[in-house]
Amino acid sequence: MSTAYITTPIYYVNDKPHIGHAYTTTLCDVWARAMRWERKDVFFLTGTDEHGVKVEKSAAARGISPQQLADENSAEFRRVLGQFGLTNDYFIRTTDADHKRQVQTIVKRLLDKGYVYLGKFEGWYDEGQEEYHTETKAKELDYKSPISGKPLVRASEENYYFKLSAFQKQLEDFFAKNPNFVRPEGRRNEVIGRLRGGLQDVPVTRTNFSWGIPMPDAPGHVIYVWIDALLNYATALGRADGTAGPRAKYWPADYHVIGKEILWFHAVIWPAMLMALEWELPKCVYAHSFWISEGQKMSKSLGNFIDLPTIEAYHAKYSLDAWRWYMVTQGPLEATDADFSAKHFHEIYTADLVNTFANCASRTSAMIGKYFDGKLPAPTDEWVTEADGRQYRQVLDGLIDAIEAYEAFKLREAALAGLGIVRWVDLVINEYQPFKMAKDPEQMEAVGNILHDCAQALCWAATALHPIMPTKCEELLRCFGVTLQDTREFLTEELGIEPDVIPAGTKIEKCALFMRMEGPGVPAGA
Ligand code: ME8
């Protein structure tokens, strides 16, 4: 069985889960579900990043220990996974003893190989991001943090450093040979541009905080949080202990899915560390853009943050699957930010899910109920939809397009291919009007053929869309008497699909998926 490995960033425990975290993890979940349906052996990793100055400071402000703060907030991140229907295979915490031990082993290895050394460094430091910038970059940023807007500070320290500068050429060659390593395209160009500006060595340890993993044999030195955090992708698989462990087979990752603000770490520092370790590099770093809210950057002071209570209110009103549909089809997958607006959410919900998906499922199941006593009619020789240019083959092509798009992490395309199958059903019903034909007994055979094809097509649509809307798609399949295991049986090696997943005579239940909702938005103060 082929393996598939996908990761989210590990989230800082000094924040509460919000739309951004939910979004990245949902994208990974969609891919993981799609790959599992294809019978791949999937490892979907998420977790929490728990060390560093920020956690130390927030804990002190609350009069609790950093470990207590980390335990509390990490538990909250884990709790919401279930609430969002997220099916991660493992949840890593950087305070796990096994992670800490492996990080020390790996850093020691880099030291022994000569890629980590003790040195003095002076530079422009972003305290909020715990990140140094080169003089050129700092000037470009007007000596302010691009994230918090606070001034960069001049800092100097004696630290252990990683010889990032030694990998300039190797990284440039790697980027040239692997055009899909960083996606989307716009982001890749940014990285290549910055790479050309030259590389500076980066700290591996810090001495200004104590809440972290101690550097082996170097009292006072704590491993820099970014080194600690990036290594989670390896320690979760037990990689420091070699390639014999039960999870080692998942290496390297197919997709590290992240937000655009942490691309440099993932696209340059991480690969250079792996080159130094002589480990295989991930296949793709996918850096999406940001959600903004009602046209503005989300901020606590503006009160427009799409936080957990707001998301829960959307789930309660529109359903979790509707939320996931909006995330995947309208989210910032490409190089531009996406605006979350209550009105837009409502419009998409009504157009795609109520008027199209639910409407087709409800009409098809209702007509089978009314005209065929709730049993799927057997097709006859007269293949109406086939004869009339509305080839049923288009449905199967739609499914194959969706599968291929999931594999390539083109999630919006996958969603649209799935919805395209539903639109095929919509067109067939609107064009043939089987509800009118059914008034003439002589046309009942043709009506049976039409509804037979529509029912099969809806099952393929639900199959194509289930990674995004698992609950509603399984509900549709249940109404039509089949399961995802059944639809998978029809997927052959070379991506050929056998038609007719529902046997003739199957009992069909009336299918109600998404209810029409009043006006946009969720209750204020949610
Ligand atoms: O950066 N829109 O953790 P973090 C979309 N611990 N996605 C968003 C978003 C928004 N407005 N805001 C946040 C860290 N995200 C480090 C990562 S990885 C080795 C260490 C998502 O808690 C997006 O995926 O700040 C972003 O990269 C991530 O949350 C940052 O989470």
XYZ file of C-alpha atoms and ligand atoms in Angstrom:
557
model
C 0.000 0.000 0.000
C 1.446 3.365 -0.892
C 1.935 5.817 1.937
C 0.875 9.443 2.171
C 2.141 11.967 4.720
C 0.665 15.407 5.328
C 1.315 17.934 8.094
C -0.124 21.170 9.481
C 2.070 23.715 11.261
C 2.186 22.974 14.965
C 0.242 25.789 16.596
C 1.484 28.074 19.338
C -0.170 27.383 22.653
C -0.206 31.041 23.600
C -3.209 31.568 21.335
C -6.683 30.059 21.164
C -7.804 28.127 18.082
C -9.351 30.394 15.434
C -10.330 30.327 11.756
C -6.696 30.284 10.586
C -5.791 27.109 12.449
C -9.115 25.518 11.556
C -8.534 26.360 7.903
C -5.063 24.837 7.524
C -6.040 21.714 9.438
C -9.234 21.344 7.382
C -7.252 21.470 4.120
C -5.016 18.669 5.381
C -8.032 16.715 6.565
C -9.667 16.918 3.137
C -6.545 15.569 1.465
C -6.121 12.841 4.101
C -9.714 11.670 3.657
C -9.380 11.640 -0.123
C -6.185 9.591 0.051
C -7.689 7.141 2.554
C -10.605 6.574 0.208
C -8.019 5.630 -2.428
C -6.686 3.052 0.039
C -3.460 4.890 0.741
C -1.782 4.396 4.085
C -2.121 7.958 5.399
C -0.316 9.701 8.226
C -1.891 13.077 8.960
C 0.006 15.018 11.597
C -0.888 18.091 13.610
C 0.047 19.328 17.065
C 1.180 22.180 19.287
C 4.349 24.256 19.522
C 4.812 24.805 23.234
C 8.222 26.282 24.002
C 9.650 29.800 23.852
C 9.621 33.242 25.371
C 5.998 33.987 24.535
C 4.685 30.966 26.423
C 7.048 31.701 29.308
C 5.778 35.303 29.487
C 2.047 34.525 29.140
C 2.322 31.861 31.822
C 4.135 34.251 34.165
C 1.454 36.890 33.568
C -1.182 34.395 34.669
C 0.840 33.147 37.600
C 0.983 29.581 36.303
C 3.851 27.433 35.028
C 4.602 27.292 31.292
C 3.797 23.586 31.391
C 0.356 24.298 32.880
C -0.369 26.883 30.207
C 0.825 24.499 27.507
C -1.274 21.638 28.900
C -4.400 23.777 29.008
C -4.134 25.267 25.540
C -2.840 22.159 23.846
C -5.883 20.314 25.217
C -8.097 23.006 23.700
C -6.466 22.525 20.269
C -6.998 18.782 20.593
C -10.601 19.194 21.685
C -11.593 21.252 18.665
C -10.229 18.665 16.217
C -13.257 16.479 16.881
C -15.593 19.430 16.645
C -14.283 20.242 13.165
C -14.385 16.642 11.944
C -10.585 16.570 11.652
C -9.131 13.098 11.388
C -5.462 13.504 12.279
C -3.580 10.276 12.907
C -1.342 11.751 15.561
C -1.067 14.875 17.689
C 2.464 15.910 18.584
C 3.425 18.235 21.427
C 6.894 19.720 21.547
C 6.881 19.096 25.308
C 6.574 15.334 24.707
C 9.589 13.572 26.222
C 10.126 11.602 23.035
C 10.190 14.737 20.876
C 12.643 16.452 23.233
C 14.984 13.485 23.272
C 14.976 13.208 19.491
C 15.535 16.961 18.988
C 18.632 16.729 21.171
C 19.875 13.721 19.208
C 19.391 15.510 15.884
C 21.001 18.780 16.981
C 23.932 16.807 18.377
C 24.269 15.051 15.051
C 24.389 18.404 13.242
C 27.045 19.565 15.709
C 29.129 16.432 15.103
C 28.826 16.920 11.356
C 30.103 20.495 11.731
C 26.890 22.171 10.564
C 26.212 23.586 14.017
C 28.899 25.741 15.689
C 29.286 28.173 18.567
C 29.527 31.791 17.409
C 28.627 35.382 18.051
C 25.925 37.064 16.078
C 24.441 40.514 15.809
C 21.325 41.396 13.850
C 17.805 42.813 13.634
C 15.471 40.791 15.783
C 11.672 40.555 15.687
C 10.792 39.768 19.301
C 7.208 38.737 18.569
C 8.194 36.301 15.814
C 11.485 35.276 17.448
C 13.154 35.781 14.116
C 16.278 37.581 12.906
C 16.359 39.618 9.690
C 19.298 40.567 7.478
C 20.162 44.256 7.101
C 18.602 44.312 3.608
C 15.399 42.669 4.773
C 15.192 44.840 7.908
C 15.532 47.979 5.779
C 12.846 46.734 3.415
C 10.595 46.209 6.437
C 11.330 49.761 7.619
C 12.851 48.158 10.723
C 9.408 47.044 11.882
C 7.938 43.596 12.406
C 5.805 42.684 9.368
C 3.451 40.842 11.744
C 3.108 43.018 14.853
C 4.342 46.345 13.451
C 6.616 46.750 16.499
C 10.183 48.020 15.903
C 12.880 45.416 15.251
C 15.556 45.477 17.922
C 19.318 45.278 17.532
C 20.370 42.113 19.306
C 23.606 40.231 19.733
C 24.230 36.880 21.298
C 26.712 34.080 21.625
C 24.830 31.108 20.388
C 25.075 27.921 18.513
C 24.372 28.540 14.841
C 23.325 26.429 11.942
C 25.431 26.934 8.795
C 22.536 27.897 6.581
C 24.909 29.926 4.382
C 26.663 26.712 3.330
C 23.518 25.569 1.508
C 22.943 28.510 -0.823
C 24.009 26.713 -3.990
C 22.437 23.388 -3.062
C 19.119 25.118 -2.321
C 19.182 27.091 -5.558
C 19.825 23.900 -7.515
C 17.087 22.126 -5.638
C 14.571 24.872 -6.423
C 15.561 24.833 -10.074
C 15.080 21.081 -10.336
C 11.864 20.904 -8.320
C 9.439 23.490 -9.658
C 6.627 22.146 -7.463
C 8.549 22.182 -4.212
C 6.954 25.445 -3.128
C 3.392 26.135 -4.124
C 1.543 28.164 -5.192
C 3.761 29.622 -7.912
C 3.689 33.198 -6.556
C 5.099 32.058 -3.235
C 7.837 30.050 -4.893
C 9.014 33.159 -6.738
C 9.160 35.093 -3.475
C 11.362 32.456 -1.891
C 13.691 32.270 -4.875
C 13.969 36.074 -4.893
C 14.867 36.200 -1.216
C 17.271 33.280 -1.596
C 19.194 35.286 -4.202
C 19.712 37.977 -1.559
C 22.034 35.601 0.277
C 21.759 33.434 3.357
C 22.881 34.090 6.897
C 23.508 31.423 9.479
C 20.610 31.020 11.906
C 20.630 30.472 15.656
C 20.038 26.957 16.919
C 20.131 27.933 20.585
C 19.179 30.971 22.615
C 20.195 32.060 26.067
C 17.415 34.570 26.773
C 14.834 32.086 27.960
C 14.705 28.790 29.742
C 11.372 27.268 28.626
C 12.691 24.986 25.944
C 14.787 21.942 25.177
C 18.276 22.204 26.701
C 21.174 22.082 24.252
C 23.147 18.938 25.098
C 26.388 19.655 26.992
C 25.906 23.438 26.852
C 24.496 24.819 30.091
C 22.387 27.956 29.645
C 21.701 27.241 25.970
C 18.151 26.326 25.042
C 17.261 25.077 21.560
C 15.668 27.856 19.524
C 11.917 27.295 19.183
C 11.927 27.239 15.395
C 14.514 24.456 15.253
C 12.575 22.572 17.942
C 9.293 23.126 16.054
C 10.436 22.209 12.530
C 11.871 18.958 13.809
C 8.377 17.820 14.872
C 7.808 16.612 11.311
C 10.673 14.162 11.825
C 10.327 13.259 15.503
C 6.647 12.305 15.068
C 7.938 9.521 12.814
C 10.751 8.566 15.183
C 13.211 9.654 12.498
C 16.072 10.461 14.921
C 16.155 6.774 15.775
C 16.655 5.660 12.173
C 14.388 4.200 9.558
C 13.309 1.013 11.294
C 10.443 2.376 13.441
C 6.802 1.702 12.552
C 6.224 5.255 11.267
C 9.493 5.754 9.433
C 7.839 4.522 6.231
C 5.885 7.780 5.924
C 9.006 9.884 5.357
C 9.273 12.290 3.527
C 6.116 14.407 3.701
C 4.017 14.769 0.576
C 2.713 18.120 1.811
C 3.729 20.482 4.564
C 0.700 22.797 4.523
C 1.358 26.163 6.178
C 0.407 29.856 6.091
C 2.464 32.271 4.005
C 4.070 33.959 7.043
C 6.158 30.907 7.945
C 7.227 29.955 4.446
C 10.900 30.910 4.812
C 11.370 28.500 7.696
C 9.752 25.668 5.774
C 11.079 26.355 2.301
C 14.675 27.271 3.147
C 15.775 26.531 6.715
C 14.007 23.163 6.959
C 15.309 21.790 3.624
C 18.826 22.988 4.479
C 18.654 21.127 7.802
C 17.546 18.019 5.962
C 20.356 18.413 3.434
C 22.791 18.635 6.349
C 21.299 15.461 7.824
C 21.284 13.817 4.381
C 17.592 13.013 4.706
C 15.202 13.054 1.801
C 13.392 16.371 1.321
C 9.601 16.817 1.459
C 7.825 16.818 -1.876
C 5.939 20.062 -1.417
C 5.573 22.982 0.932
C 2.152 24.475 0.272
C 1.829 28.016 1.660
C -1.691 29.385 1.532
C -2.567 33.021 2.151
C -4.651 34.548 4.939
C -8.278 34.861 5.836
C -9.277 38.429 6.485
C -12.686 39.299 7.906
C -15.346 41.573 6.377
C -12.672 43.290 4.267
C -10.196 43.910 7.096
C -7.264 42.186 8.692
C -8.555 40.226 11.692
C -7.723 41.829 14.974
C -8.945 41.571 18.508
C -9.370 45.349 18.782
C -11.619 45.529 15.710
C -13.672 42.690 17.144
C -13.803 41.000 13.741
C -11.835 37.912 14.724
C -13.422 34.697 13.511
C -12.812 32.940 16.790
C -14.052 29.625 18.079
C -17.448 30.822 19.399
C -18.152 32.488 16.034
C -17.216 29.325 14.147
C -19.402 27.262 16.471
C -22.321 29.571 15.696
C -21.767 28.923 11.966
C -21.704 25.192 12.622
C -24.922 25.436 14.616
C -26.762 27.442 11.976
C -25.404 26.076 8.710
C -23.754 22.753 9.727
C -20.112 21.717 9.966
C -20.085 20.475 6.377
C -21.294 23.827 5.063
C -18.483 25.479 7.000
C -15.940 23.075 5.476
C -17.371 23.704 1.999
C -16.893 27.443 2.435
C -13.357 26.965 3.780
C -12.282 24.834 0.844
C -14.050 26.558 -2.025
C -13.666 30.199 -0.932
C -10.485 30.093 1.159
C -7.060 31.662 0.455
C -5.479 28.660 -1.272
C -3.626 30.798 -3.788
C -1.386 33.807 -3.419
C -4.131 36.292 -2.444
C -5.967 36.677 0.835
C -9.638 35.686 1.096
C -12.351 37.688 2.766
C -14.679 35.920 5.159
C -18.014 37.681 5.020
C -21.301 36.605 6.548
C -23.174 37.647 3.414
C -20.856 35.759 1.079
C -21.031 32.668 3.287
C -24.817 32.775 3.124
C -24.825 33.228 -0.664
C -22.447 30.328 -1.272
C -24.402 28.130 1.132
C -27.671 28.886 -0.597
C -26.383 28.634 -4.180
C -24.112 25.573 -3.949
C -25.543 23.556 -1.111
C -29.260 24.338 -0.839
C -30.212 25.147 -4.431
C -27.845 22.705 -6.114
C -26.626 19.799 -3.975
C -29.562 19.355 -1.593
C -32.125 20.244 -4.231
C -30.928 17.600 -6.714
C -30.741 14.918 -4.030
C -34.165 15.788 -2.722
C -35.843 15.944 -6.157
C -34.277 12.706 -7.388
C -35.108 10.744 -4.244
C -38.633 12.216 -4.096
C -39.411 11.291 -7.730
C -38.164 7.741 -7.221
C -40.434 7.617 -4.172
C -43.407 8.960 -6.053
C -43.154 7.160 -9.394
C -41.315 3.949 -8.519
C -42.515 3.155 -5.040
C -39.152 4.212 -3.585
C -37.183 1.562 -5.471
C -34.416 2.349 -7.936
C -35.772 1.565 -11.429
C -33.705 -0.835 -13.538
C -32.254 0.795 -16.646
C -33.605 -0.395 -19.976
C -32.035 -0.367 -23.409
C -33.272 3.103 -23.995
C -30.423 5.083 -22.419
C -32.033 8.471 -22.530
C -29.243 10.564 -21.130
C -26.696 8.681 -23.238
C -28.582 9.287 -26.451
C -29.056 12.953 -25.911
C -25.512 14.183 -25.612
C -25.731 14.350 -21.822
C -23.412 11.400 -21.662
C -23.249 9.646 -18.377
C -19.522 9.398 -19.054
C -19.251 13.078 -18.057
C -20.193 12.042 -14.538
C -17.409 9.499 -14.338
C -14.944 11.946 -15.855
C -15.975 14.429 -13.158
C -15.156 11.879 -10.482
C -11.770 11.107 -12.014
C -11.015 14.846 -12.278
C -11.872 15.231 -8.596
C -9.633 12.331 -7.557
C -6.710 13.679 -9.575
C -7.221 17.171 -8.200
C -7.161 15.891 -4.602
C -3.941 14.010 -5.260
C -2.340 17.183 -6.615
C -3.635 19.225 -3.655
C -5.850 21.283 -5.947
C -8.682 21.232 -3.488
C -10.851 23.918 -5.003
C -10.690 22.144 -8.366
C -11.668 18.887 -6.678
C -14.666 20.593 -5.071
C -15.750 22.089 -8.371
C -15.371 18.776 -10.202
C -17.634 17.167 -7.582
C -20.153 19.974 -7.802
C -19.992 19.650 -11.592
C -21.465 16.157 -11.268
C -24.364 17.582 -9.267
C -24.844 20.234 -11.949
C -25.083 17.470 -14.529
C -28.007 16.035 -12.551
C -29.547 19.492 -12.281
C -29.343 19.993 -16.044
C -30.781 16.578 -16.793
C -33.766 17.163 -14.493
C -34.382 20.660 -15.817
C -34.032 19.659 -19.428
C -36.021 16.415 -19.513
C -38.479 17.436 -16.796
C -39.205 13.850 -15.706
C -41.919 15.211 -13.366
C -43.857 16.289 -16.487
C -43.030 13.174 -18.499
C -44.391 11.056 -15.644
C -47.911 12.281 -16.471
C -47.765 10.124 -19.614
C -47.650 6.343 -18.854
C -45.854 5.711 -22.168
C -42.914 7.763 -20.999
C -42.435 5.994 -17.671
C -39.643 3.805 -19.029
C -37.689 6.907 -20.026
C -38.439 8.518 -16.646
C -37.016 5.399 -14.987
C -33.859 5.655 -17.055
C -33.402 9.326 -16.241
C -33.876 8.844 -12.512
C -31.658 5.784 -12.545
C -28.812 7.842 -14.020
C -29.440 10.802 -11.721
C -29.327 8.564 -8.637
C -26.051 6.926 -9.730
C -24.568 10.327 -10.561
C -25.488 11.691 -7.131
C -23.637 8.822 -5.497
C -20.553 9.639 -7.552
C -20.916 13.293 -6.612
C -21.135 12.352 -2.939
C -18.055 10.172 -3.388
C -16.161 13.031 -4.992
C -17.269 15.505 -2.328
C -17.027 13.343 0.782
C -13.521 14.497 1.774
C -14.935 18.020 2.090
C -18.428 17.248 3.417
C -18.136 13.819 5.045
C -21.376 13.827 7.045
C -23.742 15.081 4.347
C -22.201 12.914 1.639
C -22.467 9.796 3.764
C -26.073 10.767 4.482
C -26.776 11.051 0.757
C -25.179 7.674 0.089
C -27.202 6.130 2.938
C -30.455 7.452 1.422
C -29.454 5.856 -1.870
C -28.612 2.565 -0.181
C -24.827 2.531 -0.608
C -21.653 3.399 1.319
C -18.244 4.874 0.574
C -16.832 1.354 0.706
C -19.234 0.406 -2.098
C -18.231 3.343 -4.262
C -14.566 2.548 -3.644
C -15.058 -1.013 -4.870
C -15.846 0.500 -8.245
C -12.556 2.321 -8.481
C -10.266 0.169 -10.543
C -6.480 0.259 -10.642
C -6.186 2.542 -13.633
C -8.769 4.990 -12.309
C -11.525 3.508 -14.387
C -14.925 3.623 -12.733
C -17.606 1.056 -13.289
C -21.012 2.677 -13.632
C -24.050 1.746 -11.561
C -22.978 1.560 -7.971
C -26.600 1.298 -6.766
C -28.221 -1.996 -7.759
C -31.654 -1.734 -9.394
C -34.451 -2.305 -6.907
C -32.553 -0.677 -4.014
C -34.850 1.123 -1.576
C -34.284 4.880 -1.882
C -35.141 7.188 0.994
C -36.169 10.809 0.711
C -32.976 12.806 1.112
C -32.882 16.201 2.869
C -29.349 17.571 3.200
C -29.152 21.341 3.656
C -32.058 23.456 4.899
C -32.801 26.895 3.496
C -31.742 29.503 6.063
C -33.026 32.965 6.868
C -30.702 35.909 6.157
C -26.921 36.017 6.462
C -24.888 35.921 9.643
C -24.917 34.294 13.025
C -26.227 35.755 16.296
C -24.188 38.810 17.374
C -21.736 38.281 20.187
C -21.438 34.606 19.260
O 3.434 29.961 13.371
N -5.561 32.805 7.734
O 2.080 28.843 14.866
P 0.730 29.698 14.856
C -5.173 31.566 7.405
N 4.125 27.569 15.833
N -4.364 30.803 8.169
C -3.936 31.318 9.323
C -4.302 32.624 9.744
C -5.169 33.380 8.889
N -5.601 34.608 9.185
N -3.722 32.848 10.940
C -3.022 31.717 11.260
C 3.250 29.114 14.225
N -3.157 30.794 10.295
C 4.362 28.159 14.570
C 4.479 27.128 13.468
S 5.485 24.928 12.386
C 6.877 24.031 12.531
C 5.561 26.100 13.655
C -2.613 29.414 10.285
O -0.079 29.221 16.006
C -1.565 29.234 9.198
O -1.427 27.871 8.915
O 1.017 31.145 14.774
C -0.328 29.724 9.904
O 0.868 29.293 9.309
C -0.522 29.082 11.266
O -1.930 29.211 11.517
C 0.297 29.772 12.338
O -0.011 29.212 13.552
